[in-house]
PDB file of C-alpha atoms in Angstrom:
ATOM      1  CA  MET M1200       5.024  12.881   9.958  1.00 79.00           C
ATOM      2  CA  PRO M1201       7.475  12.524  12.626  1.00 91.00           C
ATOM      3  CA  LYS M1202       8.934   9.132  13.478  1.00 95.00           C
ATOM      4  CA  ILE M1203      10.569   7.457  15.999  1.00 97.00           C
ATOM      5  CA  ASP M1204      12.901   4.528  15.040  1.00 97.00           C
ATOM      6  CA  ILE M1205      13.443   1.823  17.702  1.00 97.00           C
ATOM      7  CA  LYS M1206      16.327  -0.357  16.608  1.00 96.00           C
ATOM      8  CA  GLY M1207      19.243  -2.162  18.064  1.00 95.00           C
ATOM      9  CA  HIS M1208      19.755  -2.296  21.854  1.00 95.00           C
ATOM     10  CA  ILE M1209      17.751  -0.312  24.277  1.00 95.00           C
ATOM     11  CA  ILE M1210      20.147   1.386  26.579  1.00 96.00           C
ATOM     12  CA  PRO M1211      20.227   4.174  29.191  1.00 96.00           C
ATOM     13  CA  ASN M1212      20.973   7.829  27.950  1.00 97.00           C
ATOM     14  CA  GLU M1213      24.412   7.857  29.293  1.00 96.00           C
ATOM     15  CA  TYR M1214      25.370   4.774  27.194  1.00 95.00           C
ATOM     16  CA  LYS M1215      24.278   6.219  23.847  1.00 95.00           C
ATOM     17  CA  ALA M1216      27.352   8.332  23.015  1.00 95.00           C
ATOM     18  CA  ALA M1217      29.430   5.301  23.277  1.00 95.00           C
ATOM     19  CA  TYR M1218      27.186   3.235  21.036  1.00 94.00           C
ATOM     20  CA  ASP M1219      27.357   5.974  18.502  1.00 95.00           C
ATOM     21  CA  PHE M1220      31.298   6.120  18.729  1.00 94.00           C
ATOM     22  CA  TYR M1221      31.405   2.394  17.937  1.00 93.00           C
ATOM     23  CA  GLY M1222      28.713   2.869  15.117  1.00 93.00           C
ATOM     24  CA  MET M1223      26.374   0.713  16.919  1.00 94.00           C
ATOM     25  CA  GLU M1224      22.332   0.734  16.466  1.00 95.00           C
ATOM     26  CA  ALA M1225      20.944   1.460  19.726  1.00 96.00           C
ATOM     27  CA  THR M1226      17.914   3.484  21.435  1.00 97.00           C
ATOM     28  CA  CYS M1227      17.625   5.403  24.587  1.00 97.00           C
ATOM     29  CA  PRO M1228      15.101   7.215  26.263  1.00 98.00           C
ATOM     30  CA  ASN M1229      16.348  10.599  25.003  1.00 98.00           C
ATOM     31  CA  ASP M1230      15.933   9.689  21.465  1.00 97.00           C
ATOM     32  CA  VAL M1231      12.229   9.403  21.898  1.00 98.00           C
ATOM     33  CA  LYS M1232      11.752  12.243  24.242  1.00 97.00           C
ATOM     34  CA  LYS M1233      13.266  14.608  21.594  1.00 97.00           C
ATOM     35  CA  VAL M1234      10.798  13.496  18.866  1.00 97.00           C
ATOM     36  CA  LEU M1235       7.754  13.753  21.388  1.00 97.00           C
ATOM     37  CA  GLU M1236       8.591  17.043  22.667  1.00 95.00           C
ATOM     38  CA  GLN M1237       8.580  18.272  19.185  1.00 94.00           C
ATOM     39  CA  SER M1238       5.428  16.870  18.200  1.00 93.00           C
ATOM     40  CA  THR M1239       1.689  17.709  18.381  1.00 90.00           C
ATOM     41  CA  GLY M1240       0.081  15.027  15.890  1.00 93.00           C
ATOM     42  CA  LEU M1241       0.401  11.590  15.243  1.00 95.00           C
ATOM     43  CA  VAL M1242       3.788  10.216  15.516  1.00 96.00           C
ATOM     44  CA  ASP M1243       4.865   6.957  13.735  1.00 97.00           C
ATOM     45  CA  VAL M1244       6.940   4.368  15.954  1.00 98.00           C
ATOM     46  CA  ASP M1245       9.069   1.768  13.686  1.00 98.00           C
ATOM     47  CA  ILE M1246      10.598  -1.069  15.350  1.00 98.00           C
ATOM     48  CA  THR M1247      13.122  -2.619  13.197  1.00 95.00           C
ATOM     49  CA  THR M1248      15.487  -5.182  14.566  1.00 93.00           C
ATOM     50  CA  SER M1249      15.655  -4.348  18.226  1.00 94.00           C
ATOM     51  CA  TYR M1250      16.741  -7.091  20.689  1.00 91.00           C
ATOM     52  CA  GLY M1251      15.591  -5.500  23.878  1.00 92.00           C
ATOM     53  CA  GLY M1252      18.240  -4.399  26.411  1.00 91.00           C
ATOM     54  CA  ASN M1253      17.834  -2.394  29.978  1.00 91.00           C
ATOM     55  CA  ILE M1254      14.534  -2.835  31.494  1.00 93.00           C
ATOM     56  CA  PHE M1255      14.617   0.527  33.011  1.00 94.00           C
ATOM     57  CA  ALA M1256      15.284   2.534  29.625  1.00 95.00           C
ATOM     58  CA  GLY M1257      12.689   0.086  28.092  1.00 95.00           C
ATOM     59  CA  SER M1258      10.025   1.105  30.805  1.00 96.00           C
ATOM     60  CA  ASP M1259      10.985   5.045  30.242  1.00 97.00           C
ATOM     61  CA  ILE M1260      10.022   4.642  26.554  1.00 98.00           C
ATOM     62  CA  TYR M1261       7.030   2.682  27.019  1.00 97.00           C
ATOM     63  CA  THR M1262       5.773   5.174  29.723  1.00 97.00           C
ATOM     64  CA  MET M1263       6.472   7.964  27.375  1.00 97.00           C
ATOM     65  CA  LEU M1264       4.557   6.421  24.393  1.00 97.00           C
ATOM     66  CA  ARG M1265       1.579   5.481  26.428  1.00 95.00           C
ATOM     67  CA  GLY M1266       1.642   9.027  27.976  1.00 95.00           C
ATOM     68  CA  TYR M1267       1.686  10.537  24.267  1.00 95.00           C
ATOM     69  CA  LYS M1268      -1.206   8.515  23.139  1.00 83.00           C
ATOM     70  CA  ASN M1269      -1.109   9.733  19.646  1.00 94.00           C
ATOM     71  CA  ILE M1270       1.104   7.097  18.462  1.00 96.00           C
ATOM     72  CA  TYR M1271       1.215   4.092  15.829  1.00 97.00           C
ATOM     73  CA  ILE M1272       3.674   1.472  16.215  1.00 97.00           C
ATOM     74  CA  ARG M1273       4.724  -0.770  13.352  1.00 97.00           C
ATOM     75  CA  VAL M1274       7.083  -4.009  13.864  1.00 97.00           C
ATOM     76  CA  PHE M1275       8.987  -4.371  10.953  1.00 97.00           C
ATOM     77  CA  SER M1276      11.096  -7.392  11.901  1.00 96.00           C
ATOM     78  CA  LEU M1277      11.953  -8.103  15.518  1.00 96.00           C
ATOM     79  CA  ALA M1278      10.422  -6.683  18.879  1.00 96.00           C
ATOM     80  CA  ALA M1279      12.323  -8.853  21.379  1.00 95.00           C
ATOM     81  CA  SER M1280      12.551  -8.770  25.245  1.00 93.00           C
ATOM     82  CA  ALA M1281      12.422  -5.044  26.451  1.00 94.00           C
ATOM     83  CA  THR M1282      11.248  -3.965  23.100  1.00 96.00           C
ATOM     84  CA  SER M1283       8.433  -6.208  22.991  1.00 96.00           C
ATOM     85  CA  ILE M1284       7.193  -4.182  25.776  1.00 96.00           C
ATOM     86  CA  ILE M1285       7.613  -0.956  24.028  1.00 97.00           C
ATOM     87  CA  ALA M1286       5.641  -2.886  21.110  1.00 97.00           C
ATOM     88  CA  THR M1287       2.513  -2.606  23.546  1.00 97.00           C
ATOM     89  CA  ALA M1288       2.631   0.850  24.104  1.00 97.00           C
ATOM     90  CA  GLY M1289      -0.214   1.800  21.537  1.00 96.00           C
ATOM     91  CA  PRO M1290      -1.975   1.023  18.341  1.00 96.00           C
ATOM     92  CA  SER M1291       0.066  -1.384  16.236  1.00 97.00           C
ATOM     93  CA  GLU M1292       0.458  -3.700  13.423  1.00 97.00           C
ATOM     94  CA  ILE M1293       3.290  -6.127  12.681  1.00 97.00           C
ATOM     95  CA  SER M1294       4.962  -7.279   9.269  1.00 97.00           C
ATOM     96  CA  PRO M1295       3.897 -10.898   8.369  1.00 96.00           C
ATOM     97  CA  THR M1296       7.655 -11.860   8.417  1.00 96.00           C
ATOM     98  CA  ALA M1297       8.400 -10.331  11.785  1.00 97.00           C
ATOM     99  CA  MET M1298       8.627 -11.893  15.259  1.00 97.00           C
ATOM    100  CA  PHE M1299       7.701 -11.138  18.769  1.00 97.00           C
ATOM    101  CA  PHE M1300       9.892 -12.614  21.706  1.00 95.00           C
ATOM    102  CA  ALA M1301       9.018 -12.431  25.369  1.00 94.00           C
ATOM    103  CA  HIS M1302      10.844 -13.765  28.284  1.00 90.00           C
ATOM    104  CA  LEU M1303      11.722 -13.348  32.094  1.00 87.00           C
ATOM    105  CA  VAL M1304      14.087 -10.506  33.035  1.00 77.00           C
ATOM    106  CA  GLU M1305      17.577 -11.695  33.212  1.00 70.00           C
ATOM    107  CA  GLY M1306      20.585 -10.620  35.150  1.00 66.00           C
ATOM    108  CA  GLY M1307      23.847 -11.290  37.106  1.00 57.00           C
ATOM    109  CA  GLU M1308      24.992 -11.021  40.439  1.00 63.00           C
ATOM    110  CA  GLU M1309      28.006 -11.748  42.760  1.00 66.00           C
ATOM    111  CA  GLY M1310      28.048 -12.563  46.438  1.00 68.00           C
ATOM    112  CA  ASN M1311      27.008 -15.056  48.968  1.00 75.00           C
ATOM    113  CA  TYR M1312      23.670 -16.855  49.009  1.00 66.00           C
ATOM    114  CA  HIS M1313      22.022 -13.877  50.649  1.00 66.00           C
ATOM    115  CA  ALA M1314      22.915 -11.807  47.620  1.00 69.00           C
ATOM    116  CA  MET M1315      21.647 -14.641  45.200  1.00 66.00           C
ATOM    117  CA  ASP M1316      18.153 -14.561  47.109  1.00 71.00           C
ATOM    118  CA  LYS M1317      17.936 -10.865  46.788  1.00 73.00           C
ATOM    119  CA  ALA M1318      18.790 -10.909  43.074  1.00 68.00           C
ATOM    120  CA  SER M1319      16.445 -13.672  42.487  1.00 70.00           C
ATOM    121  CA  GLY M1320      13.651 -11.449  44.265  1.00 74.00           C
ATOM    122  CA  MET M1321      14.530  -8.469  42.343  1.00 80.00           C
ATOM    123  CA  LEU M1322      14.348 -10.531  38.938  1.00 78.00           C
ATOM    124  CA  LYS M1323      11.096 -11.715  39.958  1.00 85.00           C
ATOM    125  CA  SER M1324       9.762  -8.440  40.805  1.00 87.00           C
ATOM    126  CA  ALA M1325      10.904  -6.919  37.704  1.00 85.00           C
ATOM    127  CA  SER M1326       9.425  -9.578  35.558  1.00 91.00           C
ATOM    128  CA  GLU M1327       6.051  -8.822  37.081  1.00 92.00           C
ATOM    129  CA  ALA M1328       6.488  -5.281  36.562  1.00 90.00           C
ATOM    130  CA  LEU M1329       7.030  -5.825  32.811  1.00 93.00           C
ATOM    131  CA  ALA M1330       4.168  -8.394  32.521  1.00 95.00           C
ATOM    132  CA  THR M1331       1.943  -5.473  33.639  1.00 95.00           C
ATOM    133  CA  ALA M1332       2.517  -4.029  30.082  1.00 96.00           C
ATOM    134  CA  TYR M1333       1.092  -7.495  28.396  1.00 96.00           C
ATOM    135  CA  MET M1334      -1.605  -7.519  30.700  1.00 96.00           C
ATOM    136  CA  GLU M1335      -2.739  -3.913  30.046  1.00 96.00           C
ATOM    137  CA  LYS M1336      -2.617  -4.497  26.335  1.00 96.00           C
ATOM    138  CA  THR M1337      -4.101  -7.844  26.007  1.00 96.00           C
ATOM    139  CA  GLY M1338      -6.415  -8.459  29.166  1.00 96.00           C
ATOM    140  CA  MET M1339      -4.254 -11.473  30.261  1.00 96.00           C
ATOM    141  CA  SER M1340      -3.907 -12.374  33.764  1.00 97.00           C
ATOM    142  CA  LYS M1341      -0.510 -12.065  35.684  1.00 95.00           C
ATOM    143  CA  GLU M1342      -0.271 -15.952  35.423  1.00 96.00           C
ATOM    144  CA  GLU M1343      -0.973 -16.008  31.972  1.00 96.00           C
ATOM    145  CA  ALA M1344       1.437 -13.007  31.157  1.00 96.00           C
ATOM    146  CA  LEU M1345       4.431 -14.614  33.427  1.00 95.00           C
ATOM    147  CA  GLY M1346       3.812 -17.961  31.650  1.00 95.00           C
ATOM    148  CA  LEU M1347       4.275 -16.731  28.172  1.00 95.00           C
ATOM    149  CA  MET M1348       7.332 -15.005  29.628  1.00 94.00           C
ATOM    150  CA  GLU M1349       8.870 -18.238  31.357  1.00 93.00           C
ATOM    151  CA  LYS M1350       8.117 -20.385  27.846  1.00 92.00           C
ATOM    152  CA  GLU M1351      10.506 -17.917  26.322  1.00 90.00           C
ATOM    153  CA  SER M1352       8.165 -17.322  23.476  1.00 92.00           C
ATOM    154  CA  TRP M1353       9.145 -16.672  20.164  1.00 96.00           C
ATOM    155  CA  LEU M1354       5.962 -15.683  18.529  1.00 97.00           C
ATOM    156  CA  THR M1355       4.971 -15.377  14.656  1.00 97.00           C
ATOM    157  CA  ALA M1356       3.144 -12.052  13.541  1.00 96.00           C
ATOM    158  CA  GLN M1357      -0.225 -13.941  13.522  1.00 96.00           C
ATOM    159  CA  GLN M1358       0.392 -15.491  16.952  1.00 97.00           C
ATOM    160  CA  ALA M1359       1.320 -12.218  18.605  1.00 97.00           C
ATOM    161  CA  VAL M1360      -1.868 -10.807  16.871  1.00 97.00           C
ATOM    162  CA  ASP M1361      -3.807 -13.891  18.169  1.00 96.00           C
ATOM    163  CA  LEU M1362      -2.688 -13.219  21.720  1.00 96.00           C
ATOM    164  CA  LYS M1363      -3.714  -9.448  21.058  1.00 97.00           C
ATOM    165  CA  LEU M1364      -0.057  -8.248  21.614  1.00 97.00           C
ATOM    166  CA  ILE M1365      -0.487  -6.597  18.368  1.00 97.00           C
ATOM    167  CA  ASP M1366      -3.343  -5.304  16.918  1.00 96.00           C
ATOM    168  CA  LYS M1367      -3.067  -6.589  13.169  1.00 96.00           C
ATOM    169  CA  VAL M1368      -0.815  -8.012  10.595  1.00 96.00           C
ATOM    170  CA  MET M1369       0.282  -5.634   7.912  1.00 94.00           C
ATOM    171  CA  PHE M1370      -1.289  -5.806   4.392  1.00 88.00           C
ATOM    172  CA  SER M1371      -4.101  -7.994   5.887  1.00 78.00           C
ATOM    173  CA  GLN M1372      -7.896  -6.948   5.263  1.00 60.00           C
ATOM    174  CA  ASP M1373      -8.602  -3.576   6.615  1.00 52.00           C
ATOM    175  CA  PRO M1374     -10.944  -4.045   9.894  1.00 45.00           C
ATOM    176  CA  ARG M1375     -13.020  -1.241   8.623  1.00 43.00           C
ATOM    177  CA  ASN M1376     -14.177  -3.157   5.622  1.00 48.00           C
ATOM    178  CA  MET M1377     -15.273  -5.921   7.936  1.00 47.00           C
ATOM    179  CA  VAL M1378     -19.304  -5.762   8.191  1.00 48.00           C
ATOM    180  CA  ALA M1379     -21.608  -6.897  10.920  1.00 48.00           C
ATOM    181  CA  ALA M1380     -25.009  -6.623   9.616  1.00 47.00           C
ATOM    182  CA  ILE M1381     -28.426  -8.407   9.339  1.00 48.00           C
ATOM    183  CA  GLY M1382     -29.072  -9.362   5.752  1.00 49.00           C
ATOM    184  CA  THR M1383     -26.700  -9.658   2.692  1.00 52.00           C
ATOM    185  CA  PRO M1384     -24.740  -6.656   1.734  1.00 59.00           C
ATOM    186  CA  LEU M1385     -24.060  -5.524  -1.927  1.00 63.00           C
ATOM    187  CA  PRO M1386     -21.362  -7.765  -3.350  1.00 67.00           C
ATOM    188  CA  GLN M1387     -18.082  -5.631  -4.177  1.00 68.00           C
ATOM    189  CA  ALA M1388     -18.645  -6.550  -7.874  1.00 70.00           C
ATOM    190  CA  ALA M1389     -22.102  -5.222  -7.906  1.00 69.00           C
ATOM    191  CA  ILE M1390     -20.749  -2.046  -6.229  1.00 70.00           C
ATOM    192  CA  GLU M1391     -18.052  -1.666  -8.693  1.00 74.00           C
ATOM    193  CA  LYS M1392     -20.309  -2.247 -11.568  1.00 77.00           C
ATOM    194  CA  ALA M1393     -22.772   0.352 -10.301  1.00 75.00           C
ATOM    195  CA  ASN M1394     -20.082   3.012  -9.940  1.00 75.00           C
ATOM    196  CA  SER M1395     -19.119   2.412 -13.345  1.00 77.00           C
ATOM    197  CA  ILE M1396     -22.503   2.852 -14.782  1.00 80.00           C
ATOM    198  CA  LEU M1397     -22.859   6.020 -12.755  1.00 78.00           C
ATOM    199  CA  ARG M1398     -19.575   7.273 -14.112  1.00 76.00           C
ATOM    200  CA  ASN M1399     -20.568   6.916 -17.557  1.00 78.00           C
ATOM    201  CA  GLN M1400     -23.984   8.398 -17.031  1.00 79.00           C
ATOM    202  CA  LYS M1401     -22.145  11.414 -15.759  1.00 74.00           C
ATOM    203  CA  GLN M1402     -20.041  11.477 -18.748  1.00 74.00           C
ATOM    204  CA  LEU M1403     -22.633  11.285 -21.235  1.00 74.00           C
ATOM    205  CA  GLU M1404     -24.585  13.993 -19.224  1.00 76.00           C
ATOM    206  CA  ALA M1405     -21.730  16.124 -19.510  1.00 69.00           C
ATOM    207  CA  SER M1406     -21.075  15.379 -23.360  1.00 69.00           C
ATOM    208  CA  ALA M1407     -24.925  16.377 -23.827  1.00 71.00           C
ATOM    209  CA  ALA M1408     -24.724  19.751 -21.885  1.00 71.00           C
ATOM    210  CA  GLU M1409     -21.494  20.552 -23.863  1.00 70.00           C
ATOM    211  CA  LYS M1410     -23.357  19.688 -27.003  1.00 67.00           C
ATOM    212  CA  GLU M1411     -26.317  21.920 -26.166  1.00 71.00           C
ATOM    213  CA  LYS M1412     -24.035  24.686 -25.387  1.00 69.00           C
ATOM    214  CA  PHE M1413     -22.090  24.407 -28.708  1.00 61.00           C
ATOM    215  CA  LEU M1414     -25.545  24.540 -30.708  1.00 62.00           C
ATOM    216  CA  LEU M1415     -26.637  27.525 -28.891  1.00 66.00           C
ATOM    217  CA  MET M1416     -23.485  29.305 -29.868  1.00 63.00           C
ATOM    218  CA  LEU M1417     -24.249  28.347 -33.688  1.00 60.00           C
ATOM    219  CA  ASP M1418     -27.868  29.663 -33.063  1.00 62.00           C
ATOM    220  CA  LEU M1419     -28.959  26.294 -34.313  1.00 50.00           C
ATOM    221  CA  ILE M1420     -31.618  25.627 -31.272  1.00 48.00           C
TER     222      ILE M1420
END
């Protein structure tokens, strides 16, 4: 099955050669694009330790994954910052020992107070834009999503699931086995016992058929 590894820093395409040269883990939009262009079925997206990074590269990756649709996201250790946005791009699960980190967009600027005012407005707009990913995934209001980011929220796996940022914790009960019904369903132990009896019955029937076949060959019946 095709797989996309999201790891290290999220960087623009033009930075990837330098990161590779220094042996530093990083993911750029082209890494994702290459896999998606060669795939037609389900693609696993594995997020190992990814610290986030460039918000525009993160947005490119998020948008490509949302557009491809047939993906399954697994968070193994850390989905932080811009990577936490990527983690909301489709159906997902998270390791019980992993974490999810959300915060406001940060940046640096030089110049006079006019430049600072512009930078502040840009950072606010960028945070609101990225908060949309959380809103789309969870149904949060803009205020709730931005509030989560303003708190610089380090979330455990269960907290991320409780907030609907991630769909399930890995290794937990399969939702398909959960029941919504009137009345009491058969206990699992009863089902297993019945299956065992039926298997034994089939084995006995098969043995009887083989015995009859053998006796016919000997002309004894």
